[in-house]
Short mmCIF file of N, CA and C in Angstrom, two decimals:
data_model
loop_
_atom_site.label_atom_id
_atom_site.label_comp_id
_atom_site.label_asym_id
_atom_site.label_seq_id
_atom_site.Cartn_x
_atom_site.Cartn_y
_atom_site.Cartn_z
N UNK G 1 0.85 -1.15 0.00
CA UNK G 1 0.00 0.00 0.00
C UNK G 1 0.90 1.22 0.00
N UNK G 2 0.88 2.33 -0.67
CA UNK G 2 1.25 3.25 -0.79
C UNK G 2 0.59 4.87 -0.79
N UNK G 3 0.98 5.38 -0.10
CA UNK G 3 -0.17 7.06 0.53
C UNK G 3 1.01 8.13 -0.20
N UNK G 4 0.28 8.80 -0.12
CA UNK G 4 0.91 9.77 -1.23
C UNK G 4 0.15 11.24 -1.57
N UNK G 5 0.48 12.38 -0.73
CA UNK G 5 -0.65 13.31 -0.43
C UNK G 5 -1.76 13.85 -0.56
N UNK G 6 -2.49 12.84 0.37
CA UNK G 6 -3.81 12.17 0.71
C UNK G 6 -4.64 11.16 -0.01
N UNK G 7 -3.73 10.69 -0.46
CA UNK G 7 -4.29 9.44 -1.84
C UNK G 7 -3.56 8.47 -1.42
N UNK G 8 -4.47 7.17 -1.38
CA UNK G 8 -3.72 5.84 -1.15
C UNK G 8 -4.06 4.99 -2.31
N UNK G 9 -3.09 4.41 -2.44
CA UNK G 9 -3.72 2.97 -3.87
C UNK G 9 -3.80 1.63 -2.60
N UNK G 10 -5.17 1.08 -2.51
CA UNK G 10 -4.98 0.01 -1.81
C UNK G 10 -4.71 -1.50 -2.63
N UNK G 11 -4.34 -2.72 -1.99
CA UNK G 11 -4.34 -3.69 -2.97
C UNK G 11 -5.34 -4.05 -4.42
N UNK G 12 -4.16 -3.94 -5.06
CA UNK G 12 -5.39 -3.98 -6.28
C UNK G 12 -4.65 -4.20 -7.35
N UNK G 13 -5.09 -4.87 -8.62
CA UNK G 13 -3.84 -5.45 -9.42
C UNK G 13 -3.59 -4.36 -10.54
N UNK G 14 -4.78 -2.98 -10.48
CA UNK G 14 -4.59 -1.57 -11.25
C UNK G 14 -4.82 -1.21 -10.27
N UNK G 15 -3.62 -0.41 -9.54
CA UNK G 15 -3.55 0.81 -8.99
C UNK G 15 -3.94 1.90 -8.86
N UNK G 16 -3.73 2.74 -10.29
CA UNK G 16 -4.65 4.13 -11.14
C UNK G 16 -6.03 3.68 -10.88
N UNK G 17 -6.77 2.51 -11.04
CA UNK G 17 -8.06 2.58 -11.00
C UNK G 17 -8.66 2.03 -9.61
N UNK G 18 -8.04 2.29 -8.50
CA UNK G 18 -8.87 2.27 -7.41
C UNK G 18 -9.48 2.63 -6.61
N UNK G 19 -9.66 3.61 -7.39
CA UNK G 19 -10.44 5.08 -6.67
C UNK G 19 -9.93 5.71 -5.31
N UNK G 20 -8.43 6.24 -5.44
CA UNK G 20 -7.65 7.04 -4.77
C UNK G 20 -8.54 7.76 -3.72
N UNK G 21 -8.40 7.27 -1.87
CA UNK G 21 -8.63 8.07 -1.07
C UNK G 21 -10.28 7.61 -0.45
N UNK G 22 -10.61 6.76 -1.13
CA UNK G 22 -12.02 5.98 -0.98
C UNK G 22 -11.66 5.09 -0.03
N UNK G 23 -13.08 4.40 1.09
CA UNK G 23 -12.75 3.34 1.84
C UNK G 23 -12.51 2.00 0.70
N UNK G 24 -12.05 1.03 1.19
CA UNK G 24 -12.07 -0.33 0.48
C UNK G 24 -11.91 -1.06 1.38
N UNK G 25 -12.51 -2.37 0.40
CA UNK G 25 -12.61 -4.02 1.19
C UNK G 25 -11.79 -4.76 -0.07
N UNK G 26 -10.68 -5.90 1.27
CA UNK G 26 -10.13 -6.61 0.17
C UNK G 26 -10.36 -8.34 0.89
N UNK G 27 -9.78 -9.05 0.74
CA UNK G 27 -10.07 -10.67 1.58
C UNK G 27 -8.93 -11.37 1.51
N UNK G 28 -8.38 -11.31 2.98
CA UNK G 28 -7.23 -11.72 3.41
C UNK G 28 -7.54 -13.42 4.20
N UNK G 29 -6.95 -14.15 3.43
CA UNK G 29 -6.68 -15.49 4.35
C UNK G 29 -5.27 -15.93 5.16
N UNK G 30 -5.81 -16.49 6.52
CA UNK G 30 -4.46 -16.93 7.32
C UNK G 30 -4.74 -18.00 7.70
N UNK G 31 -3.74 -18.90 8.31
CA UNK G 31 -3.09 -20.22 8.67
C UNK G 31 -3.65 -19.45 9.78
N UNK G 32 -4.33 -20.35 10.79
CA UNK G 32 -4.29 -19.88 12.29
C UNK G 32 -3.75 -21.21 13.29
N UNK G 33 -3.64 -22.27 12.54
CA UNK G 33 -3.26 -23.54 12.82
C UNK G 33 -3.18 -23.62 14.83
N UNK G 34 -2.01 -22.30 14.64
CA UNK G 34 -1.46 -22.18 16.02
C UNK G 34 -1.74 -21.46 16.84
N UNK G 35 -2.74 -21.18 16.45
CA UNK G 35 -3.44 -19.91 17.29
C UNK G 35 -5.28 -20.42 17.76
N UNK G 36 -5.27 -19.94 19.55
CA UNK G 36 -5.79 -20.79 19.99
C UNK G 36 -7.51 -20.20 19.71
N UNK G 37 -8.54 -20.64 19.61
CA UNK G 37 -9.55 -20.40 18.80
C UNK G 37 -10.61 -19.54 19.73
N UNK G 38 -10.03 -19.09 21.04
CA UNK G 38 -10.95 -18.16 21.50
C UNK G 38 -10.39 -17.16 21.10
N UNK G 39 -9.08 -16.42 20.60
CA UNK G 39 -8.50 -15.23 20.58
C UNK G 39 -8.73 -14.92 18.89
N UNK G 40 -9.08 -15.61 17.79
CA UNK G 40 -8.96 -15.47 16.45
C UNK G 40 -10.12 -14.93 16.40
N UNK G 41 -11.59 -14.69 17.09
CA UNK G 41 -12.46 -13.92 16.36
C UNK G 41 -12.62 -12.47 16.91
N UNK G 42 -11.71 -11.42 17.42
CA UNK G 42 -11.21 -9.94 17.69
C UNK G 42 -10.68 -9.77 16.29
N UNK G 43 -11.46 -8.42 16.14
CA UNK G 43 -10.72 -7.57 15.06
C UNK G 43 -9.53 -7.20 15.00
N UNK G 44 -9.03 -7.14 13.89
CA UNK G 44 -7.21 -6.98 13.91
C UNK G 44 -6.41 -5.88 13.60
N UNK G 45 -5.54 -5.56 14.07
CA UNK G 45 -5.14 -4.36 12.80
C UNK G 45 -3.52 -4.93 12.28
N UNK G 46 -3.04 -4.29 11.43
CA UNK G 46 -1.96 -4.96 10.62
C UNK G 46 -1.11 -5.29 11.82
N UNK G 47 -0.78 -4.81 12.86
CA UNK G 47 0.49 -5.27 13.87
C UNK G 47 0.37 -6.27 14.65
N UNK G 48 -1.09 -6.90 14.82
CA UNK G 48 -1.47 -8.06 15.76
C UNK G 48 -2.15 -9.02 14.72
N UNK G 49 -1.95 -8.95 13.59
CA UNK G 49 -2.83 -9.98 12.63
C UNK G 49 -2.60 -11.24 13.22
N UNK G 50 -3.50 -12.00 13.41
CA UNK G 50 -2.89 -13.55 13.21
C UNK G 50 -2.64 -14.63 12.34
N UNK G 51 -1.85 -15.31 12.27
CA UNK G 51 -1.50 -16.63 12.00
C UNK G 51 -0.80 -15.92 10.99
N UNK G 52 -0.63 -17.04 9.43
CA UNK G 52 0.34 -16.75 8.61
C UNK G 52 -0.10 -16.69 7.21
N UNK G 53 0.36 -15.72 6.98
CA UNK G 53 -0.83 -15.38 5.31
C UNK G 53 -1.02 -16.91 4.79
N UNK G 54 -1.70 -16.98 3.58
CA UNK G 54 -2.08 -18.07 3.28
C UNK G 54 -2.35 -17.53 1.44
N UNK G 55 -1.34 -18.29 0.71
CA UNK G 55 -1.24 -17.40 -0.98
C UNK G 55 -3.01 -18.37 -1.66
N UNK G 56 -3.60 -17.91 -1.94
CA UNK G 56 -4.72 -18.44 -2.25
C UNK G 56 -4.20 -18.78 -3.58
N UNK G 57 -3.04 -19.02 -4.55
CA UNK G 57 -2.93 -19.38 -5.51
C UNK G 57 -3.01 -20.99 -5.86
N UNK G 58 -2.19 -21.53 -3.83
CA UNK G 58 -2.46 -22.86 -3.83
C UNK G 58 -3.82 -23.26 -4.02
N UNK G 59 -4.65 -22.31 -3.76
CA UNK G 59 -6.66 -23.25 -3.70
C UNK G 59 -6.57 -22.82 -5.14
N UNK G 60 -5.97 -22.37 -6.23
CA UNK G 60 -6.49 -22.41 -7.29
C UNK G 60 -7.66 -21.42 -6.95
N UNK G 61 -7.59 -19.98 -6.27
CA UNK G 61 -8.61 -18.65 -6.20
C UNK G 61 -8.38 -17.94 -6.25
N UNK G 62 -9.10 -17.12 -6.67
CA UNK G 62 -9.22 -15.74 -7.43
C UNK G 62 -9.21 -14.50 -5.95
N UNK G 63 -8.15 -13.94 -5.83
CA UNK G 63 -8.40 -13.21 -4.52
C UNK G 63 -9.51 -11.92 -4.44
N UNK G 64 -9.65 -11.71 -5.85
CA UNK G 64 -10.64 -10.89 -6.47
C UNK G 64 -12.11 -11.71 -6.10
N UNK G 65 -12.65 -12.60 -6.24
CA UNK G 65 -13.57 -13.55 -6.04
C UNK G 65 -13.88 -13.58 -4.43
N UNK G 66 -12.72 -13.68 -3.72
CA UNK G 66 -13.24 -14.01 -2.43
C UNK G 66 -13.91 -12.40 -1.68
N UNK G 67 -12.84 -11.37 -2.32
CA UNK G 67 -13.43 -10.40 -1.64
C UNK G 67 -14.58 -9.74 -2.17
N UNK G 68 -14.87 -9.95 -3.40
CA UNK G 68 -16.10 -9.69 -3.88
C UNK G 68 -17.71 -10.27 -2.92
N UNK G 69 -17.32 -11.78 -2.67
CA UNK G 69 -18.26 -12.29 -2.07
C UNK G 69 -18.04 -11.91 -0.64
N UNK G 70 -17.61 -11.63 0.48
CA UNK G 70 -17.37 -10.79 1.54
C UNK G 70 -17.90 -9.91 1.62
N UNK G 71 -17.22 -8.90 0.68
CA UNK G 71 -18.13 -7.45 0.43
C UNK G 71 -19.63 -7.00 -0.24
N UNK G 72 -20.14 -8.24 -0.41
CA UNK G 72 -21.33 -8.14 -1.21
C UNK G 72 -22.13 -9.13 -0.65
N UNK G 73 -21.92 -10.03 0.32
CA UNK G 73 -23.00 -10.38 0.96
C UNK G 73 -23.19 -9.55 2.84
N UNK G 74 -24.72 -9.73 2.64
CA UNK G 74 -25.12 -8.75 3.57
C UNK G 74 -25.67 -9.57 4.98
N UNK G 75 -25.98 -10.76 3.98
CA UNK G 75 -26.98 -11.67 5.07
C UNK G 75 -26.29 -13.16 4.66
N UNK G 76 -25.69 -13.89 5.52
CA UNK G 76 -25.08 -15.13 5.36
C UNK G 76 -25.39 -16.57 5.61
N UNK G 77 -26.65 -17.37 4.64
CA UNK G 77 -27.12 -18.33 4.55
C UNK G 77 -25.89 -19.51 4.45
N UNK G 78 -26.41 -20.41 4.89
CA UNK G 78 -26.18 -21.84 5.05
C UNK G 78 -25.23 -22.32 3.78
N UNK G 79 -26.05 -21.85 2.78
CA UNK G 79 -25.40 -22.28 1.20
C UNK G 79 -24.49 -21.35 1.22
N UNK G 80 -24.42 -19.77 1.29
CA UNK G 80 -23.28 -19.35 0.92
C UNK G 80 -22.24 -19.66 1.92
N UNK G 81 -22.15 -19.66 3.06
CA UNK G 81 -20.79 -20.35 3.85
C UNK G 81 -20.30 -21.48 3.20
N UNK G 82 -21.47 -22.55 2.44
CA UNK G 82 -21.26 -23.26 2.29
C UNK G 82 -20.42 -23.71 1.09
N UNK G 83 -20.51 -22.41 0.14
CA UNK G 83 -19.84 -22.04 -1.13
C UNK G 83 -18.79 -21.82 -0.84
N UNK G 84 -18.34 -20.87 0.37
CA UNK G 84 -16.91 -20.27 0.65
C UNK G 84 -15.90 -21.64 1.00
N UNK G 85 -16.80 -22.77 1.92
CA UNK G 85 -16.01 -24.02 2.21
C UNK G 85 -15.89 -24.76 1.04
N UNK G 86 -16.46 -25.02 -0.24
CA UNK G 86 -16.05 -25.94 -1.24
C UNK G 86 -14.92 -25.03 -1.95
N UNK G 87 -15.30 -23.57 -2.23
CA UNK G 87 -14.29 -23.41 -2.59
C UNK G 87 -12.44 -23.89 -2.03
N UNK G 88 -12.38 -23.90 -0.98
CA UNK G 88 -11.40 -24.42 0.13
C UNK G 88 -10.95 -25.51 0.40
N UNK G 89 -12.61 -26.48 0.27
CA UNK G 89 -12.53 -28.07 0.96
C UNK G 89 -11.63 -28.58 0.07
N UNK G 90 -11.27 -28.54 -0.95
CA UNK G 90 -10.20 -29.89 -1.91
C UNK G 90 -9.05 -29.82 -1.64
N UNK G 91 -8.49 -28.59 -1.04
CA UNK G 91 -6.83 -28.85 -0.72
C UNK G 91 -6.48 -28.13 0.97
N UNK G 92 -7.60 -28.34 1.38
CA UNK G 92 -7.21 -27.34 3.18
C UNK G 92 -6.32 -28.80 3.98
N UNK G 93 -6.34 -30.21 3.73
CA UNK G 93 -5.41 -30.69 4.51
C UNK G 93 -5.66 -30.62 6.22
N UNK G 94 -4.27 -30.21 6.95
CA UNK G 94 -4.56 -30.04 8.21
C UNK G 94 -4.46 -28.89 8.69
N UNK G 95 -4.79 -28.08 7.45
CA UNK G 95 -3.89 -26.01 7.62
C UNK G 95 -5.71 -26.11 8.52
N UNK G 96 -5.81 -25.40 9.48
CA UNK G 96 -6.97 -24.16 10.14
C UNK G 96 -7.27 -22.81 9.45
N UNK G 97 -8.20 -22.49 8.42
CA UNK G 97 -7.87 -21.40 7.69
C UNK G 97 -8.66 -19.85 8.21
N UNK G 98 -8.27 -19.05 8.51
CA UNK G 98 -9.04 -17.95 8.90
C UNK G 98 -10.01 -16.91 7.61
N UNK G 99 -10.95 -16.72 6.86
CA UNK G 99 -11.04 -15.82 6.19
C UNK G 99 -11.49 -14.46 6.52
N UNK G 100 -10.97 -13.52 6.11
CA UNK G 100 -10.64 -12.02 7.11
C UNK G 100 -11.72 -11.06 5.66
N UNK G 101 -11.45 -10.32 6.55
CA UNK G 101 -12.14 -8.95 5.54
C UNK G 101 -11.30 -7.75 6.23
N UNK G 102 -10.56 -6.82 5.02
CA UNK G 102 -9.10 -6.04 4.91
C UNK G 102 -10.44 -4.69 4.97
N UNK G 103 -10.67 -3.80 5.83
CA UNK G 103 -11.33 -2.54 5.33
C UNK G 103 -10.31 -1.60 5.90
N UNK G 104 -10.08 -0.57 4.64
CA UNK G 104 -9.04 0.19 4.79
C UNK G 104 -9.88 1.72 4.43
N UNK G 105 -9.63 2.54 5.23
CA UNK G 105 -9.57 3.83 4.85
C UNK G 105 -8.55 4.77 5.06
N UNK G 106 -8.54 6.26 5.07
CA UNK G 106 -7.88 7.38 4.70
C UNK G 106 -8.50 8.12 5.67
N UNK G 107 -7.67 8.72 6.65
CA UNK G 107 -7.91 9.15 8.05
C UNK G 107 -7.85 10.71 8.01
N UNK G 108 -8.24 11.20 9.18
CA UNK G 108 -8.40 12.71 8.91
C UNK G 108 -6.52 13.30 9.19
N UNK G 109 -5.97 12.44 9.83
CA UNK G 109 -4.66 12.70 10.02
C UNK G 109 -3.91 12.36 8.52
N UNK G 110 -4.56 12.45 7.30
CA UNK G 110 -3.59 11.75 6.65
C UNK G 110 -2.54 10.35 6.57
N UNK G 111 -3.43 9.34 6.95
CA UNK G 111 -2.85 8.28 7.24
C UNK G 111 -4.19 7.13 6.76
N UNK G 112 -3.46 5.78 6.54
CA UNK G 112 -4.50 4.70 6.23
C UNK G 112 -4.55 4.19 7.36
N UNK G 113 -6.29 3.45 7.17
CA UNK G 113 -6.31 2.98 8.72
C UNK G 113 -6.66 1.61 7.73
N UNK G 114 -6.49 0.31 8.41
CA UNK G 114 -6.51 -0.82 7.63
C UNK G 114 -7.20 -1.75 9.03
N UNK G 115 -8.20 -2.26 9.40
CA UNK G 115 -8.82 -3.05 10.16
C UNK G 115 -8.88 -4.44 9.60
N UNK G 116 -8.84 -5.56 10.06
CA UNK G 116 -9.39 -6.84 9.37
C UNK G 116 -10.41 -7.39 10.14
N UNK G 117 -11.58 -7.31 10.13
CA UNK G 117 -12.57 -8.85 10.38
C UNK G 117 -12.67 -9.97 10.40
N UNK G 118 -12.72 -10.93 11.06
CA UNK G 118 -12.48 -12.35 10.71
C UNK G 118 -14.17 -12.55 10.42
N UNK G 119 -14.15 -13.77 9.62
CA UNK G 119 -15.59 -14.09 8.59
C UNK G 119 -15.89 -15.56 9.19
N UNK G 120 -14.87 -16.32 8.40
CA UNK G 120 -15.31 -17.92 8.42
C UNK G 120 -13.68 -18.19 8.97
N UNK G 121 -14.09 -19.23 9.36
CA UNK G 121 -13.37 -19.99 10.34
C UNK G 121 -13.24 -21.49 9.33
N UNK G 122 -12.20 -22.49 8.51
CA UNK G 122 -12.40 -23.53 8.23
C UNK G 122 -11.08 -24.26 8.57
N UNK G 123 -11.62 -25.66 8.56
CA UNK G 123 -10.33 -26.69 9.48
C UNK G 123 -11.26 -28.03 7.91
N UNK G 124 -10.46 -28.75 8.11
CA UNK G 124 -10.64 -30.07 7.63
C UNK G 124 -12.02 -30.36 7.83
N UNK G 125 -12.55 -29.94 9.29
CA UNK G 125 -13.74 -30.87 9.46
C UNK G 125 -14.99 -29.84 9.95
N UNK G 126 -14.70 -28.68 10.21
CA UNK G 126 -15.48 -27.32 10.30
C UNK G 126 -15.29 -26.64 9.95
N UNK G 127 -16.79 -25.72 10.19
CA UNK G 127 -17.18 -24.33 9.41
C UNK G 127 -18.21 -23.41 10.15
N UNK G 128 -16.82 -22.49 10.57
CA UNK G 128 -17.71 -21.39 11.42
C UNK G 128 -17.78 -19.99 11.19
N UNK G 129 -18.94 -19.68 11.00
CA UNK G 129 -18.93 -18.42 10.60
C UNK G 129 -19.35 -17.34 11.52
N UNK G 130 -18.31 -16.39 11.52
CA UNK G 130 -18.38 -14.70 12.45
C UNK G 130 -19.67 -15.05 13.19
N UNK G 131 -20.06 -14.88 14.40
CA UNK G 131 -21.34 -14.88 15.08
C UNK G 131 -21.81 -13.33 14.94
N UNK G 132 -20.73 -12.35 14.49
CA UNK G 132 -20.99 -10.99 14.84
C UNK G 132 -21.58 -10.75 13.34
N UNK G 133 -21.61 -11.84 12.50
CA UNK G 133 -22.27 -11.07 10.88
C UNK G 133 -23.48 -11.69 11.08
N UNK G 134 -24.26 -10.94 10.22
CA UNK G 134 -26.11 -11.73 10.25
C UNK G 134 -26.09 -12.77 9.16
N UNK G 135 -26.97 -13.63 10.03
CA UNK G 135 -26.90 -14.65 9.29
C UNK G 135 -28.54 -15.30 9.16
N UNK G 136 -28.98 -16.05 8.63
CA UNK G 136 -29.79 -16.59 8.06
C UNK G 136 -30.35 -17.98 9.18
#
């Protein structure tokens, strides 16, 4: 991420077109493997993130895809959690995967503020989703 007087480009694979200085949502996944499962659902900010990024290139996903569906669902049924876990289920193994939501804005101090949300929660054999999002 880069700020630049009062304009930030947040992650994005065109820069010029991300509408400089606007809030944004992006969808960050982590390994939480090692991290113990009452402390992973507190909001984060970049210096206490947990666990260990996780390159979604191994699931064969579109990082564009995941945060689209994050940021665009409002109300979280059964089937769509259930979409976010197939996308996942064929190669998660014994990784614990966290899926986050990146909301970043542009502060009155001239500075980005970058928060993460945790969403879904998936392991090999569960699927838990944020108690703090509405759900269905």
């Amino acid at each position: 991420m880069a700020t630049h007087l009062g304009e930030f480009w947040p992650f994005s694979i065109y820069p010029m077109f991300s509408q400089a200085g606007k809030p944004w949502k992006r969808a960050v996944v982590r390994d939480v493997s090692t991290i113990e499962d009452s402390t992973i659902w507190k909001n984060y900010n970049h210096d206490n993130l947990a666990g260990e990024p996780v390159p979604l290139d191994d699931f064969n996903i579109n990082t564009n895809d995941i945060a689209n569906l994050l940021s665009k669902t409002d109300t979280w049924t059964e089937a769509k959690v259930n979409g976010v876990r197939k996308l996942f289920s064929k190669n998660i193994g014994s990784q614990e995967l966290l899926i986050l939501q990146a909301r970043g804005m542009l502060t009155e101090q001239d500075s980005v503020d970058v928060q993460f949300i945790p969403f879904i929660y998936l392991s090999q054999d569960t699927t838990i989703l944020n108690s703090e999002l509405k759900s269905e």
